[in-house]
Coordinates of C-alpha atoms in Angstrom, one line a residue:
M4 CA 0.5 -15.1 14.7
F5 CA -2.3 -16.8 16.6
D6 CA -1.1 -15.9 20.0
R7 CA -4.1 -16.6 22.2
R8 CA -2.5 -14.2 24.7
E9 CA -4.3 -11.6 22.9
L10 CA -7.6 -12.6 23.8
G11 CA -6.8 -12.4 27.7
L12 CA -5.6 -8.6 26.9
L13 CA -8.9 -8.1 24.8
D14 CA -10.9 -9.5 27.8
D15 CA -9.1 -6.9 30.1
A16 CA -9.6 -3.8 28.0
L17 CA -13.3 -5.0 27.7
R18 CA -13.5 -4.8 31.2
A19 CA -11.9 -1.6 31.4
L20 CA -14.0 -0.2 28.9
Q21 CA -17.2 -1.2 30.6
D22 CA -15.9 0.1 33.8
A23 CA -15.5 3.5 32.1
M24 CA -18.9 3.4 30.3
P25 CA -21.6 5.6 32.2
Q26 CA -24.1 2.9 33.5
P27 CA -27.4 4.9 34.0
H28 CA -29.4 1.5 33.4
A29 CA -28.5 -2.0 33.2
W30 CA -27.6 -3.2 29.6
P31 CA -31.1 -5.0 28.1
P32 CA -30.1 -8.6 28.0
A33 CA -31.8 -8.6 24.1
L34 CA -28.9 -6.9 23.0
L35 CA -26.6 -10.0 23.6
P36 CA -27.4 -13.5 23.1
E37 CA -27.9 -15.2 26.3
P38 CA -25.4 -18.1 27.2
G39 CA -27.1 -21.3 26.0
D40 CA -29.5 -21.4 22.9
G41 CA -27.9 -18.0 21.3
F42 CA -24.1 -19.0 21.8
A43 CA -25.0 -22.3 20.8
A44 CA -26.5 -21.3 17.5
M45 CA -23.4 -19.3 17.0
R46 CA -21.1 -21.8 17.3
P47 CA -21.2 -23.9 14.3
V48 CA -21.8 -21.2 12.3
L49 CA -18.3 -19.4 13.3
L50 CA -16.2 -22.9 13.1
E51 CA -17.4 -23.1 9.7
A52 CA -16.4 -19.8 8.8
A53 CA -13.0 -20.7 10.7
Q54 CA -12.8 -23.8 8.5
R55 CA -13.4 -21.6 5.3
L56 CA -10.6 -19.3 6.2
G57 CA -8.2 -22.1 6.6
A58 CA -7.8 -22.0 2.8
S59 CA -6.4 -18.8 2.9
A60 CA -2.6 -18.0 2.0
P61 CA -0.6 -18.1 5.0
S62 CA 0.1 -14.1 4.6
G63 CA 1.3 -13.6 8.0
H64 CA 4.3 -16.0 7.6
P65 CA 7.8 -15.1 6.2
F66 CA 7.6 -17.6 3.5
Y67 CA 4.7 -15.3 2.3
L68 CA 6.2 -12.9 0.0
G69 CA 3.3 -12.6 -2.6
H70 CA 1.3 -9.6 -2.4
M71 CA 1.6 -6.5 -0.3
L72 CA 0.0 -7.8 2.9
K73 CA 1.4 -7.5 6.3
P74 CA -0.1 -8.9 9.4
P75 CA -1.6 -6.2 11.7
H76 CA 0.1 -5.4 15.1
A77 CA -1.3 -7.1 17.8
A78 CA -2.3 -3.7 19.3
A79 CA -4.2 -2.8 16.3
R80 CA -6.1 -6.1 16.4
I81 CA -7.1 -5.7 20.0
G82 CA -7.7 -2.1 19.5
Y83 CA -10.1 -2.7 16.5
A84 CA -12.1 -5.6 18.4
L85 CA -12.4 -3.5 21.3
A86 CA -13.9 -0.6 19.3
L87 CA -16.4 -2.9 17.5
W88 CA -18.3 -3.5 21.1
L89 CA -19.2 0.1 20.4
N90 CA -19.2 0.3 16.6
P91 CA -18.6 4.1 16.7
N92 CA -19.0 6.0 13.5
N93 CA -16.2 8.7 12.8
H94 CA -18.4 10.7 10.4
A95 CA -19.5 12.7 13.3
F96 CA -18.7 13.1 17.0
D97 CA -22.2 12.5 18.0
G98 CA -21.6 8.9 16.8
G99 CA -17.8 8.3 18.0
R100 CA -16.3 11.5 20.0
P101 CA -13.3 9.3 21.4
S102 CA -12.7 7.7 18.2
S103 CA -12.9 10.8 16.2
Q104 CA -10.5 12.6 18.6
M105 CA -8.2 9.5 18.3
E106 CA -8.4 9.8 14.6
I107 CA -7.6 13.3 14.6
E108 CA -4.2 12.6 16.7
A109 CA -3.4 9.5 14.6
V110 CA -3.5 11.7 11.6
A111 CA -1.6 14.4 12.8
Q112 CA 1.3 12.4 13.8
I113 CA 1.4 10.8 10.3
A114 CA 1.1 14.5 8.9
R115 CA 4.3 15.3 11.3
L116 CA 6.2 12.4 9.8
F117 CA 6.5 14.5 6.6
G118 CA 6.7 17.8 8.0
W119 CA 3.1 18.8 7.3
S120 CA 2.2 20.0 10.5
G121 CA -0.7 22.3 9.4
A122 CA -2.3 19.7 7.0
L123 CA -5.9 18.6 6.7
G124 CA -6.3 14.8 6.7
H125 CA -8.7 12.0 7.6
L126 CA -8.5 8.3 7.5
C127 CA -10.5 6.4 4.6
S128 CA -10.9 2.7 3.3
G129 CA -7.7 2.9 1.5
G130 CA -5.8 4.4 -1.1
T131 CA -8.0 3.8 -3.8
V132 CA -10.4 6.2 -2.6
A133 CA -7.8 8.6 -0.9
N134 CA -6.4 9.1 -4.5
L135 CA -9.8 9.5 -5.7
E136 CA -10.5 12.2 -3.3
A137 CA -7.1 14.0 -3.9
L138 CA -7.8 14.1 -7.6
W139 CA -11.5 15.6 -7.0
I140 CA -9.9 18.3 -4.7
A141 CA -7.1 19.1 -7.4
R142 CA -9.8 19.4 -9.9
E143 CA -12.2 21.8 -7.7
V144 CA -8.8 24.0 -7.2
V145 CA -7.9 24.2 -10.9
R146 CA -11.9 25.1 -11.6
E147 CA -11.6 27.9 -9.7
G148 CA -8.2 29.2 -10.8
G149 CA -5.8 27.7 -8.3
V150 CA -2.5 26.2 -8.9
G151 CA -0.2 23.7 -7.5
G152 CA 3.3 24.0 -6.4
M153 CA 2.8 25.7 -3.0
G154 CA 6.5 25.0 -2.6
D155 CA 8.1 26.9 0.6
S156 CA 5.2 28.7 1.4
G157 CA 3.0 25.8 2.3
M158 CA 0.6 26.5 5.2
R159 CA 2.2 25.6 8.6
G160 CA 0.6 25.8 12.1
S161 CA -1.3 23.5 14.4
T162 CA -3.3 20.5 12.9
P163 CA -6.5 22.1 11.5
Q164 CA -10.2 21.0 12.4
P165 CA -12.6 20.8 10.1
A166 CA -14.9 23.6 9.1
A167 CA -17.3 24.6 11.8
A168 CA -20.8 23.6 11.3
S169 CA -21.8 27.2 11.4
E170 CA -19.7 28.2 8.5
P171 CA -21.7 29.3 5.5
A172 CA -22.4 26.7 3.0
R173 CA -21.7 27.0 -0.6
A174 CA -22.9 24.9 -3.8
P175 CA -21.9 21.6 -3.6
A176 CA -18.4 20.7 -5.4
F177 CA -19.8 17.1 -6.6
A178 CA -21.3 18.2 -9.9
P179 CA -20.0 17.0 -13.3
A180 CA -17.8 19.5 -15.0
S181 CA -19.7 21.7 -17.4
H182 CA -16.5 22.3 -19.5
P183 CA -13.2 20.0 -20.3
A184 CA -10.9 20.6 -17.3
P185 CA -7.0 20.2 -17.4
G186 CA -5.9 16.3 -17.2
V187 CA -4.2 14.1 -14.8
A188 CA -0.8 12.6 -15.7
A189 CA 0.9 9.6 -14.0
S190 CA 3.6 7.3 -14.9
A191 CA 3.0 4.4 -17.0
Q192 CA 3.8 2.1 -13.9
A193 CA 1.3 3.9 -11.6
H194 CA -1.5 2.2 -9.7
Y195 CA -4.6 1.7 -12.4
C196 CA -6.8 3.8 -9.7
H197 CA -5.7 6.8 -11.3
A198 CA -6.8 6.2 -14.6
R199 CA -10.3 5.2 -12.9
A200 CA -10.5 8.2 -10.7
A201 CA -9.8 10.3 -13.8
S202 CA -12.8 8.8 -15.7
L203 CA -14.9 9.1 -12.8
L204 CA -14.1 12.8 -12.6
G205 CA -14.4 13.5 -16.1
L206 CA -10.9 14.3 -16.4
R207 CA -8.4 13.2 -19.4
F208 CA -5.8 10.7 -18.0
H209 CA -2.2 10.7 -19.5
A210 CA 0.1 7.6 -18.8
V211 CA 3.7 8.9 -18.8
A212 CA 6.5 6.6 -20.0
V213 CA 9.0 5.3 -17.7
D214 CA 12.6 4.7 -17.5
A215 CA 14.5 1.4 -17.1
Q216 CA 13.9 1.7 -13.5
G217 CA 10.2 2.0 -13.6
R218 CA 10.3 5.6 -12.7
M219 CA 8.5 8.3 -14.3
D220 CA 10.4 9.7 -17.5
M221 CA 11.1 13.5 -17.0
R222 CA 11.6 14.4 -20.7
A223 CA 8.3 12.5 -21.1
L224 CA 6.9 14.6 -18.6
Q225 CA 7.9 17.8 -19.7
A226 CA 6.9 17.1 -23.3
L227 CA 3.7 16.3 -22.1
L228 CA 3.4 19.4 -19.7
E229 CA 4.2 21.6 -22.8
R230 CA 1.8 19.9 -25.2
E231 CA -1.4 19.2 -23.0
A232 CA -3.3 20.9 -20.6
I233 CA -2.3 19.0 -17.2
G234 CA -3.9 20.1 -14.0
T235 CA -2.5 17.6 -11.6
V236 CA 0.9 15.4 -12.0
V237 CA 0.8 12.1 -9.8
A238 CA 4.0 11.0 -8.6
T239 CA 4.3 7.3 -6.9
L240 CA 6.8 6.5 -4.4
G241 CA 6.4 2.9 -4.5
T242 CA 4.8 1.6 -7.7
P243 CA 3.0 -1.6 -7.5
A244 CA 5.0 -3.7 -9.8
N245 CA 8.6 -3.0 -8.7
G246 CA 8.5 -0.5 -5.8
A247 CA 10.1 2.3 -7.9
L248 CA 10.3 5.8 -6.6
D249 CA 9.5 8.7 -9.2
P250 CA 12.2 11.6 -9.2
L251 CA 9.8 13.7 -6.8
H252 CA 12.1 16.7 -6.8
A253 CA 12.4 17.0 -10.5
I254 CA 8.6 16.6 -10.9
A255 CA 8.2 19.3 -8.3
E256 CA 10.2 21.7 -10.4
L257 CA 8.2 20.8 -13.4
C258 CA 4.8 21.4 -11.6
A259 CA 6.0 24.6 -10.3
A260 CA 7.2 25.6 -13.8
H261 CA 3.8 24.5 -15.8
G262 CA 1.4 25.6 -12.8
A263 CA 0.4 21.9 -11.9
R264 CA -0.7 20.6 -8.8
L265 CA 1.5 17.8 -7.5
H266 CA -0.3 14.7 -5.6
V267 CA 1.8 12.1 -4.2
D268 CA 0.5 8.7 -4.1
A269 CA 2.9 7.3 -1.1
A270 CA 0.3 4.4 -0.2
Y271 CA 2.9 1.9 -0.2
G272 CA 6.0 3.6 0.3
G273 CA 5.5 6.5 2.4
Y274 CA 6.4 5.2 5.9
F275 CA 9.9 4.4 4.1
T276 CA 10.6 8.2 5.0
L277 CA 11.7 6.8 8.3
A278 CA 14.2 4.1 7.3
G279 CA 17.8 4.9 7.5
N280 CA 19.3 2.8 4.8
L281 CA 17.9 4.3 1.9
R282 CA 19.8 5.1 -1.2
P283 CA 20.7 9.1 -1.4
E284 CA 18.5 9.3 -4.4
A285 CA 15.5 7.7 -2.9
R286 CA 16.3 9.8 0.2
R287 CA 16.0 12.8 -1.9
A288 CA 12.5 11.9 -3.7
F289 CA 11.1 11.5 0.2
D290 CA 12.7 15.0 1.3
A291 CA 10.8 16.3 -1.7
I292 CA 7.3 15.6 -0.5
A293 CA 7.5 18.9 1.4
R294 CA 6.5 20.4 -1.9
A295 CA 3.5 18.5 -2.8
D296 CA 0.0 19.5 -2.5
S297 CA -1.5 16.4 -1.3
L298 CA -0.1 13.1 -0.1
V299 CA -1.7 9.5 0.5
V300 CA -0.1 6.9 2.7
D301 CA -1.8 3.3 3.6
P302 CA -1.4 2.6 7.1
H303 CA -2.9 -0.9 6.0
K304 CA 0.0 -1.6 4.2
H305 CA 3.7 -0.9 6.0
G306 CA 1.6 1.0 9.1
L307 CA 0.5 -2.6 10.7
Q308 CA -3.1 -1.9 10.4
P309 CA -6.2 -4.1 9.4
Y310 CA -7.8 -3.3 6.0
G311 CA -9.2 -1.1 5.5
C312 CA -7.1 2.1 6.4
G313 CA -5.8 4.5 4.2
C314 CA -4.7 8.1 4.9
L315 CA -5.2 11.3 2.8
L316 CA -3.4 14.8 3.9
L317 CA -4.0 18.1 2.0
R318 CA -1.1 20.4 2.7
D319 CA -3.4 23.6 2.7
P320 CA -6.0 23.4 5.3
A321 CA -8.2 26.2 3.5
L322 CA -9.4 23.4 1.1
R323 CA -11.9 22.4 3.3
R324 CA -13.9 24.9 1.6
H325 CA -14.7 22.3 -1.1
Y326 CA -16.3 19.9 1.2
A327 CA -19.0 22.3 2.2
H328 CA -22.4 21.5 1.3
A329 CA -25.8 22.3 2.6
P330 CA -27.9 18.9 3.3
G331 CA -31.7 19.2 3.4
Y332 CA -31.7 17.9 6.8
A333 CA -29.9 18.1 10.0
Y334 CA -28.7 15.3 12.5
L335 CA -25.6 16.9 14.1
A336 CA -26.4 17.6 17.8
S337 CA -23.4 20.0 18.3
D338 CA -21.8 22.8 16.3
E339 CA -18.6 21.6 17.0
P340 CA -16.5 20.5 13.4
H341 CA -16.9 16.9 12.5
L342 CA -14.6 15.1 10.8
G343 CA -17.4 13.7 8.1
Q344 CA -17.5 17.5 6.8
V345 CA -14.1 17.3 5.3
S346 CA -14.1 13.9 4.0
L347 CA -15.6 12.3 0.7
E348 CA -16.9 9.2 2.6
C349 CA -19.6 10.0 5.2
S350 CA -19.6 6.6 7.6
R351 CA -16.3 5.4 8.3
P352 CA -15.3 3.0 10.9
G353 CA -14.3 4.4 14.1
A354 CA -12.6 1.0 14.9
A355 CA -10.2 1.6 12.5
A356 CA -9.1 5.1 14.0
V357 CA -8.8 3.3 17.4
A358 CA -6.3 0.4 16.0
L359 CA -4.0 2.9 14.5
W360 CA -4.0 5.2 17.7
A361 CA -3.2 2.4 19.7
T362 CA -0.4 1.4 17.2
L363 CA 0.9 4.6 17.2
R364 CA 1.2 5.1 20.9
L365 CA 2.9 1.7 21.1
L366 CA 5.2 2.3 17.9
P367 CA 5.7 6.2 17.6
L368 CA 6.8 7.3 14.2
V369 CA 10.6 8.4 15.0
P370 CA 13.6 7.9 12.9
G371 CA 15.6 4.8 14.7
G372 CA 12.5 3.5 16.7
A373 CA 11.0 0.2 16.7
F374 CA 8.8 0.8 13.9
A375 CA 11.6 2.7 11.9
R376 CA 13.9 -0.5 12.4
G377 CA 11.5 -3.1 11.0
L378 CA 11.1 -0.9 7.8
Q379 CA 15.0 -1.3 7.4
A380 CA 15.1 -4.8 8.5
G381 CA 12.7 -5.5 5.4
R382 CA 14.7 -3.6 3.2
E383 CA 17.9 -5.3 4.0
A384 CA 16.2 -8.4 3.5
A385 CA 15.0 -7.4 0.0
L386 CA 18.5 -6.5 -0.9
R387 CA 19.8 -9.9 0.2
L388 CA 17.5 -11.6 -1.9
W389 CA 18.2 -9.4 -5.1
R390 CA 22.1 -10.0 -4.5
A391 CA 21.4 -13.8 -4.4
L392 CA 19.6 -13.7 -7.5
R393 CA 22.0 -11.4 -9.4
H394 CA 24.6 -14.5 -8.6
D395 CA 22.2 -17.1 -9.7
R396 CA 22.8 -17.9 -13.4
R397 CA 19.1 -19.2 -14.0
F398 CA 17.7 -15.6 -13.1
I399 CA 18.0 -12.1 -14.5
A400 CA 17.4 -9.5 -11.9
P401 CA 19.0 -5.9 -13.3
L402 CA 16.1 -3.9 -10.9
R403 CA 18.0 -2.7 -7.6
P404 CA 15.0 -2.6 -5.0
E405 CA 14.6 0.9 -3.9
L406 CA 12.3 -0.3 -1.2
D407 CA 11.5 -3.7 -0.2
V408 CA 9.9 -5.1 -3.5
V409 CA 12.1 -7.4 -5.7
V410 CA 11.5 -8.6 -9.4
W411 CA 13.2 -11.0 -11.7
A412 CA 13.1 -12.9 -14.7
V413 CA 13.8 -16.5 -15.3
R414 CA 16.8 -16.7 -18.0
A415 CA 15.6 -18.0 -21.4
P416 CA 16.3 -17.5 -25.2
S417 CA 13.0 -15.6 -25.8
A418 CA 10.5 -13.1 -23.5
T419 CA 7.5 -15.9 -24.2
Q420 CA 9.7 -18.6 -23.0
A421 CA 10.7 -16.6 -19.9
S422 CA 7.3 -15.6 -19.3
A423 CA 6.1 -19.3 -19.2
L424 CA 8.7 -20.3 -17.1
A425 CA 7.9 -17.5 -14.6
R426 CA 4.6 -18.8 -14.4
R427 CA 5.7 -22.7 -13.7
L428 CA 8.3 -21.6 -11.2
H429 CA 5.7 -19.4 -9.4
A430 CA 3.3 -22.5 -9.1
G431 CA 6.4 -24.9 -8.2
A432 CA 7.2 -22.2 -5.4
Q433 CA 3.7 -22.1 -3.9
A434 CA 3.9 -26.4 -4.2
M435 CA 6.6 -25.8 -1.5
D436 CA 4.8 -23.1 0.5
L437 CA 6.7 -20.6 -0.9
H438 CA 4.4 -17.8 -1.9
L439 CA 5.5 -15.2 -4.6
S440 CA 3.6 -13.1 -7.1
L441 CA 3.8 -12.5 -10.9
A442 CA 4.0 -9.1 -12.4
V443 CA 4.1 -7.9 -15.8
L444 CA 7.0 -5.6 -17.2
P445 CA 6.7 -3.7 -20.4
R446 CA 9.6 -4.1 -22.9
A447 CA 10.3 -0.6 -23.1
M448 CA 11.3 -0.6 -19.7
L449 CA 13.4 -3.9 -19.8
E450 CA 15.1 -3.6 -23.0
P451 CA 17.3 -0.5 -22.4
L452 CA 18.9 -3.1 -19.6
Q453 CA 19.8 -5.7 -22.2
G454 CA 23.6 -5.7 -21.4
T455 CA 22.8 -6.1 -17.7
A456 CA 19.7 -8.6 -18.2
G457 CA 21.7 -10.8 -20.6
S458 CA 20.6 -11.8 -24.3
L459 CA 16.8 -12.0 -24.6
F460 CA 14.7 -12.2 -27.9
W461 CA 12.1 -10.0 -27.6
D462 CA 9.0 -11.8 -29.3
A463 CA 6.4 -10.1 -27.0
E464 CA 6.1 -6.5 -25.9
H465 CA 5.7 -7.6 -22.1
L466 CA 7.8 -9.9 -19.9
L467 CA 5.9 -11.9 -17.0
V468 CA 8.4 -11.7 -14.0
L469 CA 8.6 -13.3 -10.4
R470 CA 7.9 -10.4 -7.6
A471 CA 8.5 -10.6 -3.7
C472 CA 7.5 -8.2 -1.4
V473 CA 9.8 -8.5 1.4
M474 CA 7.6 -6.5 4.0
K475 CA 8.2 -8.2 7.4
P476 CA 11.0 -7.7 9.6
E477 CA 11.0 -11.4 10.1
H478 CA 12.1 -11.9 6.3
L479 CA 15.8 -10.9 7.3
D480 CA 16.3 -13.6 9.9
W481 CA 14.3 -16.1 7.5
M482 CA 15.9 -15.2 4.3
D483 CA 18.6 -18.1 4.0
R484 CA 15.3 -20.6 4.3
I485 CA 13.5 -18.5 1.6
L486 CA 16.2 -18.8 -0.5
R487 CA 16.9 -22.7 -0.4
R488 CA 13.1 -23.1 -0.9
L489 CA 13.6 -21.0 -4.1
D490 CA 16.3 -22.9 -5.2
A491 CA 14.6 -26.3 -4.5
A492 CA 11.5 -25.0 -6.8
A493 CA 14.0 -23.7 -9.5
L494 CA 15.9 -27.2 -9.6
A495 CA 12.5 -28.7 -10.0
V496 CA 11.2 -26.3 -12.9
L497 CA 14.3 -25.1 -14.5
G498 CA 16.9 -27.7 -13.5
P499 CA 20.7 -27.3 -12.5
R500 CA 22.2 -23.7 -12.2
E501 CA 24.6 -25.1 -15.2
H502 CA 21.4 -25.3 -17.6
A503 CA 20.5 -21.5 -17.2
G504 CA 19.1 -20.2 -20.5
K505 CA 19.0 -23.2 -22.5
P506 CA 16.0 -23.6 -24.7
V507 CA 13.1 -25.6 -23.0
A508 CA 10.9 -27.8 -25.4
D509 CA 7.6 -26.8 -26.0
E510 CA 7.8 -23.5 -23.5
T511 CA 6.6 -21.0 -26.2
R512 CA 3.2 -22.6 -25.9
D513 CA 0.6 -20.9 -23.6
C514 CA 2.0 -21.6 -20.2
R515 CA -1.6 -22.2 -18.7
A516 CA -2.0 -25.5 -20.9
Q517 CA 1.2 -26.7 -19.4
P518 CA 1.1 -29.3 -16.2
V519 CA 3.0 -27.9 -13.1
P520 CA 5.6 -30.6 -12.2
D521 CA 5.0 -32.7 -8.9
V522 CA 7.6 -30.5 -7.1
A523 CA 6.8 -32.1 -3.9
A524 CA 8.2 -35.6 -5.7
T525 CA 11.3 -33.8 -6.5
I526 CA 12.3 -31.7 -3.4
P527 CA 16.1 -32.2 -2.9
S528 CA 17.4 -33.4 0.2
I529 CA 18.9 -29.8 1.0
I530 CA 15.1 -28.9 1.6
Q531 CA 14.3 -31.9 3.3
G532 CA 16.6 -31.1 6.5
A533 CA 16.1 -27.6 6.2
P534 CA 14.1 -25.9 8.9
S535 CA 10.6 -24.7 7.9

């Protein structure tokens, strides 16, 4: 991860940038600290920052499977750093013409990945803002009497440009609703940003029940659409807890039948449309993206980008009309269209666009390419982990991963005990430098799997489970070592496999009050001789 050769590439790129820039005058020395006092003053501050950052979790290492963190590609890191010498602002061409053009090209490549060659889109800070913006646009479309479900009549053509500055301005669409608007529906396992966005937009939010796999339940959605006024349905491809894929094809049919817009939150899972090792049902869900009205993908998750880099796509480019506004001042030096005229955010880092553009030049989004193979490797690693857990009597792993997120429970007589043991095992694994995360799953989702999950007394409505985000291609080669560390942590916390599921004294107490065992002192010899 810390390859100092990147600094040499950055130096070469900076020299090329300096040579390419017009030089009507020498740069004033005051713009940069002079060697000597200026750099001498910065040195201890930056070294202190490095020391403090040293306490970070090793998210770039294969032993890190905790959260949805994936290290940026070297091309992205260098491209981002290179642009910082200019600090372009992609709000307007005046503030960053080359980086704005790079954004248009990069977003067009992402749009083509889903067959949306005519889409209107841009980068933003992440999925939260992108989803908020999508729901805002949906609210405005519903207000003016439009409906979703464009189906096969969706817009096609070349990647559109933002509305020209000379186009007539209309009243701002940012005003609060003067009357109740149709609400927003998303699965109970969708990201919480949708409920927040609905609240900000003055819309009622409806959480739709999920099935035993964590996917939106179609009977529940149909009943909701028949009972309530729903303007937009949010389908998730890659839920936060277990990476579930909502049945997008069926959701699209219901949206078309009830005149609701369809928004797809594929912040986590979107890039998996390139993967060649999806199950047929998953493939069908990704293929149905063509029927959506809007789509969110996060390049800073599986797209190898630094935070924050999200992407919003609107399939109908005519929706640019909802961004029109008439500011009381003018600061654009040209009549050319600007990205800030079709994005909710105004100032946006051009460095993010440069980083993404550079990555896509190196790793184009094509089936069977290096980028696609990396996604496939992570998914195969996730399946290997899941199969190993299925054969370990200490664990319950009934949910086959659809993407690369694996969740499993600790086998115990009751839900309370299982949750307490999961928390202790999480801490025990971390003591061995194996970084997992915890997730909460509802009883209603897991109870139907009782036969698969084994006998469990439900004395709580939720179950705390362990979660692994097997996002890195390296996880496939490292899976044997990961499993050995997990086995060692489980042996220290849970005991041998033959003790699986037996009552554990005092486990019904609040697990936060229980001491974590000295795992390091009980590491078995199997781990001592294992490569790290």
